[in-house]
Structure formats: structure tokens, C-alpha cells
Coordinates of C-alpha atoms and ligand atoms in Angstrom, one line a residue:
X26 CA 236.9 26.8 165.0
X27 CA 237.7 26.9 168.8
X28 CA 235.1 29.2 170.6
X29 CA 235.3 29.9 174.3
X30 CA 231.6 30.4 175.3
X31 CA 231.8 30.1 178.9
X32 CA 232.5 33.6 180.2
X33 CA 230.3 33.2 183.3
X34 CA 232.5 30.8 184.4
X35 CA 235.6 33.1 184.1
X36 CA 237.0 35.5 181.4
X37 CA 240.5 35.9 179.6
X38 CA 242.5 38.5 181.3
X39 CA 242.6 41.8 179.4
X40 CA 245.9 43.1 177.6
X41 CA 245.1 46.2 179.8
X42 CA 244.6 44.0 182.9
X43 CA 248.3 42.1 182.2
X44 CA 249.9 45.1 181.0
X45 CA 248.9 47.1 184.3
X46 CA 250.2 44.4 186.5
X47 CA 253.5 43.8 185.2
X48 CA 255.5 46.7 186.8
X49 CA 254.4 45.6 190.6
X50 CA 255.9 42.0 189.8
X51 CA 259.3 43.2 188.3
X52 CA 260.1 46.4 189.6
X53 CA 257.4 47.9 192.5
X54 CA 257.2 44.5 194.4
X55 CA 257.2 46.2 197.7
X56 CA 254.9 45.8 200.5
X57 CA 252.6 48.5 200.4
X58 CA 253.0 48.7 204.1
X59 CA 256.7 49.3 203.9
X60 CA 258.0 53.0 203.8
X61 CA 260.9 53.0 201.4
X62 CA 259.7 53.9 197.9
X63 CA 259.0 50.7 196.3
X64 CA 256.5 50.3 198.8
X65 CA 255.1 53.8 199.0
X66 CA 254.7 53.0 195.0
X67 CA 252.7 49.9 195.6
X68 CA 250.5 51.8 198.3
X69 CA 249.9 54.5 195.9
X70 CA 248.8 51.8 193.3
X71 CA 246.8 50.2 195.7
X72 CA 244.7 53.5 196.5
X73 CA 244.4 54.3 193.0
X74 CA 243.0 51.1 191.9
X75 CA 240.3 51.6 194.8
X76 CA 239.3 55.2 193.5
X77 CA 239.3 53.7 189.8
X78 CA 237.0 50.7 191.0
X79 CA 234.9 52.8 193.4
X80 CA 234.2 55.1 190.2
X81 CA 232.6 52.4 188.1
X82 CA 230.2 51.8 190.7
X83 CA 229.5 54.9 191.9
X84 CA 230.9 54.5 195.2
X85 CA 233.5 56.6 197.3
X86 CA 236.8 55.0 197.4
X87 CA 236.7 54.3 201.3
X88 CA 233.8 52.3 200.8
X89 CA 235.7 49.3 198.6
X90 CA 237.4 46.8 200.6
X91 CA 239.7 44.3 198.4
X92 CA 239.2 40.6 199.0
X93 CA 240.4 37.4 197.3
X94 CA 237.0 37.5 194.8
X95 CA 233.2 37.0 195.0
X96 CA 233.0 34.0 197.4
X97 CA 234.9 36.1 200.2
X98 CA 233.0 39.2 199.6
X99 CA 229.6 37.3 200.0
X100 CA 230.7 35.7 203.0
X101 CA 231.9 38.7 204.6
X102 CA 228.9 41.1 203.4
X103 CA 226.5 38.5 205.0
X104 CA 228.3 37.5 208.1
X105 CA 228.7 41.7 209.1
X106 CA 225.3 42.1 208.5
X107 CA 224.2 39.2 210.7
X108 CA 226.6 40.3 213.4
X109 CA 224.9 43.7 213.0
X110 CA 221.7 42.5 213.5
X111 CA 222.0 40.1 216.2
X112 CA 223.2 43.3 218.3
X113 CA 219.8 44.4 218.3
X114 CA 218.1 40.9 218.3
X115 CA 217.0 41.2 214.3
X116 CA 217.6 37.6 213.4
X117 CA 215.7 37.5 210.1
X118 CA 217.2 37.8 206.8
X119 CA 215.3 37.5 203.2
X120 CA 216.9 36.1 200.3
X121 CA 216.2 33.8 197.5
X122 CA 216.2 30.0 195.8
X123 CA 218.4 31.2 193.0
X124 CA 221.6 32.6 194.6
X125 CA 225.1 31.3 194.0
X126 CA 226.3 28.7 196.7
X127 CA 228.4 31.6 198.2
X128 CA 225.4 33.2 199.4
X129 CA 223.3 30.1 200.1
X130 CA 225.9 28.2 202.3
X131 CA 226.8 31.3 204.4
X132 CA 223.0 31.3 204.8
X133 CA 222.7 27.7 205.7
X134 CA 225.6 28.0 208.7
X135 CA 224.0 31.2 209.7
X136 CA 220.8 29.0 210.4
X137 CA 222.7 26.7 212.4
X138 CA 223.4 29.6 214.5
X139 CA 219.7 30.5 215.1
X140 CA 219.0 32.8 212.3
X141 CA 215.8 32.4 210.5
X142 CA 215.9 32.8 206.4
X143 CA 213.0 33.3 204.3
X144 CA 214.0 32.1 200.6
X145 CA 211.7 33.8 198.2
X146 CA 210.4 31.9 195.3
X147 CA 211.3 33.2 191.8
X148 CA 208.9 33.4 189.0
X149 CA 209.0 31.4 185.6
X150 CA 211.8 33.6 184.0
X151 CA 214.0 33.7 187.5
X152 CA 213.0 37.0 188.8
X153 CA 212.0 37.9 192.5
X154 CA 208.4 39.2 192.9
X155 CA 209.1 42.4 194.8
X156 CA 205.8 42.5 196.2
X157 CA 206.5 39.0 197.9
X158 CA 209.9 40.3 199.1
X159 CA 208.1 43.6 200.9
X160 CA 205.3 40.8 202.6
X161 CA 208.3 38.9 203.7
X162 CA 209.5 41.6 205.8
X163 CA 209.4 41.3 209.7
X164 CA 210.5 43.5 212.5
X165 CA 213.4 41.3 212.9
X166 CA 214.7 41.4 209.5
X167 CA 218.2 42.6 209.4
X168 CA 219.2 41.8 205.5
X169 CA 217.8 41.2 202.3
X170 CA 220.7 39.5 200.1
X171 CA 219.5 39.0 196.4
X172 CA 221.9 38.9 193.3
X173 CA 222.2 41.3 191.1
X174 CA 222.6 38.9 188.0
X175 CA 222.5 34.9 187.6
X176 CA 225.3 33.4 186.8
X177 CA 223.2 30.4 185.4
X178 CA 220.8 31.8 183.6
X179 CA 221.6 35.6 183.1
X180 CA 218.3 36.8 184.8
X181 CA 218.9 40.5 186.1
X182 CA 216.9 41.3 189.5
X183 CA 214.9 44.6 189.7
X184 CA 217.7 45.8 192.0
X185 CA 216.6 49.3 192.4
X186 CA 212.9 48.3 193.6
X187 CA 214.2 46.1 196.1
X188 CA 216.7 48.6 197.3
X189 CA 214.1 51.5 197.4
X190 CA 212.0 48.5 199.5
X191 CA 215.5 47.8 201.7
X192 CA 215.8 51.6 202.4
X193 CA 212.3 52.6 203.2
X194 CA 212.0 49.5 205.8
X195 CA 215.6 50.7 207.2
X196 CA 216.9 47.3 206.3
X197 CA 220.6 46.3 205.0
X198 CA 220.5 45.4 201.5
X199 CA 223.2 43.3 199.9
X200 CA 223.4 42.2 196.3
X201 CA 226.0 39.7 195.0
X202 CA 227.2 41.4 191.5
X203 CA 229.7 39.1 190.5
X204 CA 228.0 38.5 187.3
X205 CA 226.9 42.3 186.8
X206 CA 229.7 44.6 187.4
X207 CA 231.9 45.6 184.4
X208 CA 228.9 44.2 182.2
X209 CA 226.0 46.2 182.9
X210 CA 225.7 49.7 184.6
X211 CA 225.8 49.3 188.6
X212 CA 225.4 52.3 190.7
X213 CA 225.4 51.8 194.2
X214 CA 224.0 55.0 195.3
X215 CA 221.1 55.2 192.9
X216 CA 220.2 51.9 193.6
X217 CA 220.0 52.1 197.3
X218 CA 222.7 49.0 197.7
X219 CA 224.4 48.9 201.4
X220 CA 226.9 45.8 200.4
X221 CA 228.0 44.7 196.7
X222 CA 230.1 41.7 195.7
X223 CA 231.9 41.6 192.9
X224 CA 234.7 39.6 191.1
X225 CA 237.7 40.5 188.7
X226 CA 238.2 37.1 186.9
X227 CA 235.0 37.8 185.6
X228 CA 235.4 41.1 184.1
X229 CA 238.8 40.3 182.6
X230 CA 240.5 40.8 185.6
X231 CA 242.7 38.1 187.2
X232 CA 241.3 35.3 189.5
X233 CA 241.8 35.2 193.5
X234 CA 240.6 39.2 193.5
X235 CA 237.7 40.7 194.3
X236 CA 236.2 43.7 196.3
X237 CA 233.4 44.3 198.8
X238 CA 231.6 47.6 198.9
X239 CA 230.5 49.1 202.2
X240 CA 228.2 51.8 202.6
X241 CA 230.1 54.3 205.1
X242 CA 228.9 53.8 208.2
X243 CA 228.6 50.0 207.8
X244 CA 230.7 48.0 210.2
X245 CA 232.6 45.0 208.8
X246 CA 233.3 42.1 210.6
X247 CA 236.3 40.6 209.6
X248 CA 236.9 36.7 208.3
X249 CA 240.8 36.9 208.6
X250 CA 242.8 38.3 211.8
X251 CA 245.8 39.1 211.5
X252 CA 247.5 42.6 210.3
X253 CA 245.7 46.0 210.0
X254 CA 245.4 46.1 206.2
X255 CA 242.4 47.5 204.4
X256 CA 241.6 49.4 207.5
X257 CA 241.6 46.6 209.8
X258 CA 238.7 45.1 207.5
X259 CA 240.8 42.4 205.9
X260 CA 244.2 41.1 207.3
X261 CA 246.9 39.8 205.2
X262 CA 249.4 41.6 202.4
X263 CA 247.9 43.3 199.8
X264 CA 247.8 41.4 196.3
X265 CA 249.1 44.5 194.7
X266 CA 249.6 43.2 191.3
X267 CA 246.3 41.5 191.0
X268 CA 244.3 44.7 192.5
X269 CA 245.9 46.9 189.9
X270 CA 245.3 44.5 186.9
X271 CA 241.5 44.2 188.4
X272 CA 241.2 48.0 188.3
X273 CA 242.6 48.6 185.1
X274 CA 240.4 45.4 183.7
X275 CA 237.3 47.2 185.2
X276 CA 238.3 50.7 183.8
X277 CA 238.4 49.2 180.6
X278 CA 235.1 47.2 180.7
X279 CA 233.1 50.0 182.3
X280 CA 234.2 52.5 179.5
X281 CA 233.2 49.9 176.7
X282 CA 230.2 48.8 178.6
X283 CA 227.6 50.2 176.0
X284 CA 229.0 49.7 173.1
X285 CA 230.1 45.9 173.9
X286 CA 226.5 45.6 175.5
X287 CA 224.6 46.4 172.6
X288 CA 226.6 44.3 170.0
X289 CA 226.4 41.4 172.5
X290 CA 222.6 41.7 173.0
X291 CA 222.0 41.4 169.2
X292 CA 224.6 38.4 168.9
X293 CA 223.0 36.6 171.9
X294 CA 219.3 37.0 170.5
X295 CA 220.6 35.7 167.1
X296 CA 222.1 32.7 169.1
X297 CA 218.6 32.4 170.9
X298 CA 216.7 32.5 167.5
X299 CA 218.7 29.7 166.2
X300 CA 218.8 27.5 169.3
X301 CA 214.7 27.7 169.6
X302 CA 214.2 26.2 166.2
X303 CA 215.5 22.7 168.0
X304 CA 212.3 20.9 168.7
X305 CA 211.4 20.7 172.1
X306 CA 213.8 22.9 173.9
X307 CA 213.1 26.2 175.5
X308 CA 215.3 29.4 176.7
X309 CA 215.8 29.7 180.6
X310 CA 215.9 32.8 182.1
X311 CA 213.9 36.1 181.1
X312 CA 214.2 37.0 177.2
X313 CA 214.7 40.6 178.0
X314 CA 215.9 41.2 181.4
X315 CA 219.0 39.2 181.1
X316 CA 222.9 39.8 180.9
X317 CA 223.8 40.7 177.2
X318 CA 226.0 37.7 177.2
X319 CA 224.1 34.8 178.3
X320 CA 222.3 32.1 176.9
X321 CA 221.0 29.4 178.5
X322 CA 219.0 26.7 177.3
X323 CA 217.2 23.1 178.3
X324 CA 216.8 20.2 175.3
X325 CA 214.2 17.8 176.4
X326 CA 215.9 13.9 175.9
X327 CA 219.4 15.1 176.4
X328 CA 221.7 14.6 178.7
X329 CA 223.7 18.0 179.7
X330 CA 227.2 16.2 180.2
X331 CA 227.2 14.2 176.8
X332 CA 226.2 18.0 175.3
X333 CA 228.9 19.6 176.4
X334 CA 231.5 16.7 175.4
X335 CA 230.4 16.5 172.0
X336 CA 230.4 20.4 171.8
X337 CA 234.1 20.5 173.1
X338 CA 235.1 17.7 170.4
X339 CA 233.9 20.6 168.1
X340 CA 235.6 23.2 169.4
X341 CA 232.7 24.8 171.9
X342 CA 233.5 25.4 175.2
X343 CA 230.2 25.6 177.3
X344 CA 228.8 24.7 180.6
X345 CA 225.8 23.1 181.7
X346 CA 223.7 24.0 184.6
X347 CA 224.7 20.8 186.2
X348 CA 226.6 20.1 189.2
X349 CA 228.3 17.2 190.2
X350 CA 227.9 16.1 193.5
X351 CA 230.1 13.4 195.3
X352 CA 229.3 11.0 192.2
X353 CA 226.1 12.0 191.8
X354 CA 224.3 14.4 189.2
X355 CA 221.9 16.8 190.9
X356 CA 220.4 19.2 188.8
X357 CA 221.0 22.9 189.1
X358 CA 218.9 24.5 191.7
X359 CA 218.3 27.6 189.6
X360 CA 216.8 25.3 186.7
X361 CA 214.8 23.5 189.6
X362 CA 213.5 26.7 190.9
X363 CA 212.4 28.3 187.6
X364 CA 210.3 25.0 187.3
X365 CA 212.2 22.9 185.4
X366 CA 211.4 19.2 185.7
X367 CA 214.5 17.2 187.0
X368 CA 214.6 15.6 183.5
X369 CA 214.4 18.4 181.5
X370 CA 217.0 20.6 183.9
X371 CA 219.6 17.8 183.3
X372 CA 219.6 18.5 179.4
X373 CA 220.8 22.0 180.0
X374 CA 223.4 24.3 178.1
X375 CA 224.8 27.7 179.2
X376 CA 226.9 29.5 176.4
X377 CA 227.9 32.9 177.5
X378 CA 229.7 34.9 174.9
X379 CA 232.7 37.1 175.2
X380 CA 233.3 40.9 174.5
X381 CA 235.0 39.8 171.0
X382 CA 232.4 37.1 169.9
X383 CA 231.8 37.2 166.1
X384 CA 228.3 36.6 163.9
X385 CA 230.6 33.7 162.2
X386 CA 231.0 32.3 165.8
X387 CA 227.2 32.3 166.4
X388 CA 226.5 30.7 162.9
X389 CA 228.8 27.6 164.1
X390 CA 227.7 27.5 167.6
X391 CA 224.2 27.5 166.4
X392 CA 224.9 24.4 163.7
X393 CA 227.0 22.5 166.4
X394 CA 224.5 22.5 168.9
X395 CA 221.5 21.6 166.4
X396 CA 223.8 18.6 165.0
X397 CA 224.9 17.2 168.7
X398 CA 221.1 17.6 170.1
X399 CA 220.1 15.7 167.0
X400 CA 223.1 12.9 167.3
X401 CA 222.5 12.3 171.2
X402 CA 218.7 12.3 170.6
X403 CA 219.2 9.5 167.9
X404 CA 220.3 6.8 170.5
X405 CA 218.5 8.4 173.7
X406 CA 216.1 6.1 175.7
X407 CA 214.5 9.0 177.1
X408 CA 214.1 10.8 173.9
X409 CA 212.6 6.9 172.1
X410 CA 210.2 7.1 174.9
X411 CA 208.6 10.7 174.3
X412 CA 208.6 10.0 170.6
X413 CA 206.7 6.9 171.0
X414 CA 204.3 8.4 173.4
X415 CA 205.5 6.2 176.5
X416 CA 206.2 9.5 178.3
X417 CA 204.9 13.0 177.4
X418 CA 206.8 15.8 176.0
X419 CA 207.1 19.1 178.6
X420 CA 208.7 21.4 176.5
Ligands
PLP511 C1 227.1 34.7 191.0 C2 228.2 34.5 191.4 N1 228.7 34.7 192.9 C3 230.0 34.3 193.5 C4 231.0 33.7 192.8 C5 232.0 33.3 193.2 O1 233.3 34.5 193.1 P1 234.4 33.9 192.9 O2 234.9 32.7 192.2 O3 235.2 35.4 192.3 O4 234.7 33.4 194.0 C6 230.7 33.5 191.2 C7 231.5 32.7 190.4 O5 231.2 32.0 189.7 C8 229.2 34.0 190.9 O6 229.0 33.6 189.7

């Protein structure tokens, strides 16, 4: 059996997305800024895609700027809000410790330019406490940037409450919704979101396409100078086939969201129940406030990379929370932020289900993970020390 269980990393393009893009590769390949028919057909398609995508998140078409993906959208949103703040002497930003690096690295860059950033801690399930957010707000706070849903542990933040707090204090609210859009309902107006980042390859669209929602009236700074595309907010000839495919993918994902979500939640919980039977293991993230497709675990006495390689041998494509930086293996900042100690954070596994996941696949993965964990513990010196009482179990 071959199972792709790494859908938080990227998804397979949907048939609808592939079919939608073909005419814009083969026939209407004109530049949308050109005046002849092939160009104008491409322009119409881009504008239709903009309207369709806006509708999926409750926005107006004019509030959508197409970008190259989540990272670019995060950068542009944060740098724009910072530029707005700087003009009025507001140079304080609030974020949290489990953001994606596209957000964290942009904030680090701003800190070097004199901005002050408060990184809110999260609770043991990875959720920001709204009371802490409210008390971190200062006179000079210009932006709150808190993600909608976490890419590693699947935790969904109380976005509506956060939006209400920001609105009350007249502070811009950006949310990195890369893992949420197309998977759980997102409504920018109901949630009082000012800026939102999304990426097509996370909802069955192509890689290298995304969008930034910016509420009407918010002045975006440009990251890329050049032509006047995207109303001067993002220079460069539009990726017409990619944009059209992204809209087709999002429309389909949003149409099937409640049905797919309910089905996936049952499968997710079945997998969580199965993996919880492994001794000295723990679920990462909130058991309820989590994405329907996300299963994230830590297993004590295990090294995550070996777990992944052996699962790959069994046909299961998964990921761990660890990131390999310059030859040394650093545990995930997200797992450390929810209180996992280094050794435990190293033994992490993330399985993110596809929309077409089946009960058979869940049963197969449960057995595969149990077998691999048992096998690895069999010759792990760390596990031996734990069993012999030389070191203490944490989980
Ligand atoms: C939460 C989150 N933000 C941002 C990104 C970056 O998106 P992209 O790969 O489209 O640049 C990702 C991708 O993994 C993500 O999961």
C-alpha cells in the first residue's frame, strides 16, 4: 500500500484545477495586459478567479492580490502593516511563538529595523490565550499577526475573538491562513480579519500561486517593483494558468468542505485513538480545536527521522516536526513551545490525511506506526535507559 499522508506539506492538484488551467496554457496564453482577444480572455479569467476566490472567504474581489504563495503573502502583509505603523510612530507588533518561519523571519527582520515584537506563549495545546493578547496591547501596537491554524500540530486559534479584540483596539489583524483556507470555514468579515495569507498548493491547486486578502482601504507596500499589475501592488505578468487553477481548486474544496471535514474528523480521531495505544506517546495539539486532517504525535525513546524512513519503506509518506538546519537536527520550535522537551520533540510524527483517505488506510497506518515504534525502541539506547530507570519517562 502507498499512502500519501503529508497533505500539510502540499496536496495533489485536483482534476478540476488541472482541467481549468489547460486552455490558458494551450489557447489563451496571451498576456492579460494585451488588448487582443487572447490577452483579454486571459484577463477575464484572472478577474473571474479573483471573484471566485474572494467569495470563498467572504471578501470583495478588489480585496484580493495574487502572489506566489503563502510566504510572499505573509511577507507583504506584515511589511505593509509595519510601514503603516511606522508612519504614525507605532512600532510594536504582537505575534506568537508557533508561527511559520515566513512570519517569524519577517518579524526578526523588522526587529533589526527598530520594531518591538511581543511573542505570546501558547498553552500546552498550542492555543493563544486571548486575555494575554489583550494585555500585551500597547499604545504603539500597529499589528497583531496570529496564524489561523498551525501547520505542525493542526491547532486552530480563536480567530474571531482575536479579530474582535483587534477591532476594539483599532489594530490591524493579519492571519496566516495557509493551512485553513479550503479546509475549514474562513470568513474575513465575520472574523474581523484585515489581512490574510493563503496558498494554492495547500488546497489542491498548483505550487507557486497564492493570494493576499487586504481589507479595502489598507495600503499595501510592494515587495516587487515593476509593472502596474495587481493595481500596482504586485508587479510581474500574472501567472494566468496557475491563478485559474487555484480558483477552480478552492471553489471545489469550499463546496465539499463540510462533507469532507466531517468524514476526515472521524478518520483522524480513529487514527489518534489507535496511536494513543502506543505506550509513552502523546498527541500534540488540541484534541478538538484542530484541523480535520491533522494527526501529530510524540513517541518517547524514538528518533523522528528513523521513524519516517522506516514508514517510507512501508509505503507511508509522512513528516516529523523536526527541521534539519545546517547539519544539526533542531527540534521544532512549535513542539518546544507547547512544552515538549528536546528529546521528546525529536520523536515526533505528523500524518496529514488527504480528502480521499479511507478507513483501510487508517488501519494500515496505525499498524505500521506501532510496528516501527516497537522496532526502533528495540535497539534505542535512550529507550533502554528509560526502561531500566536510568532516566525518567516524561510521557
Ligand atoms: C502556515 C504556513 N504558512 C506559510 C507557508 C508557506 O507557504 P508557501 O509554501 O506557499 O510559500 C506554509 C507552507 O508550508 C504554511 O504551512
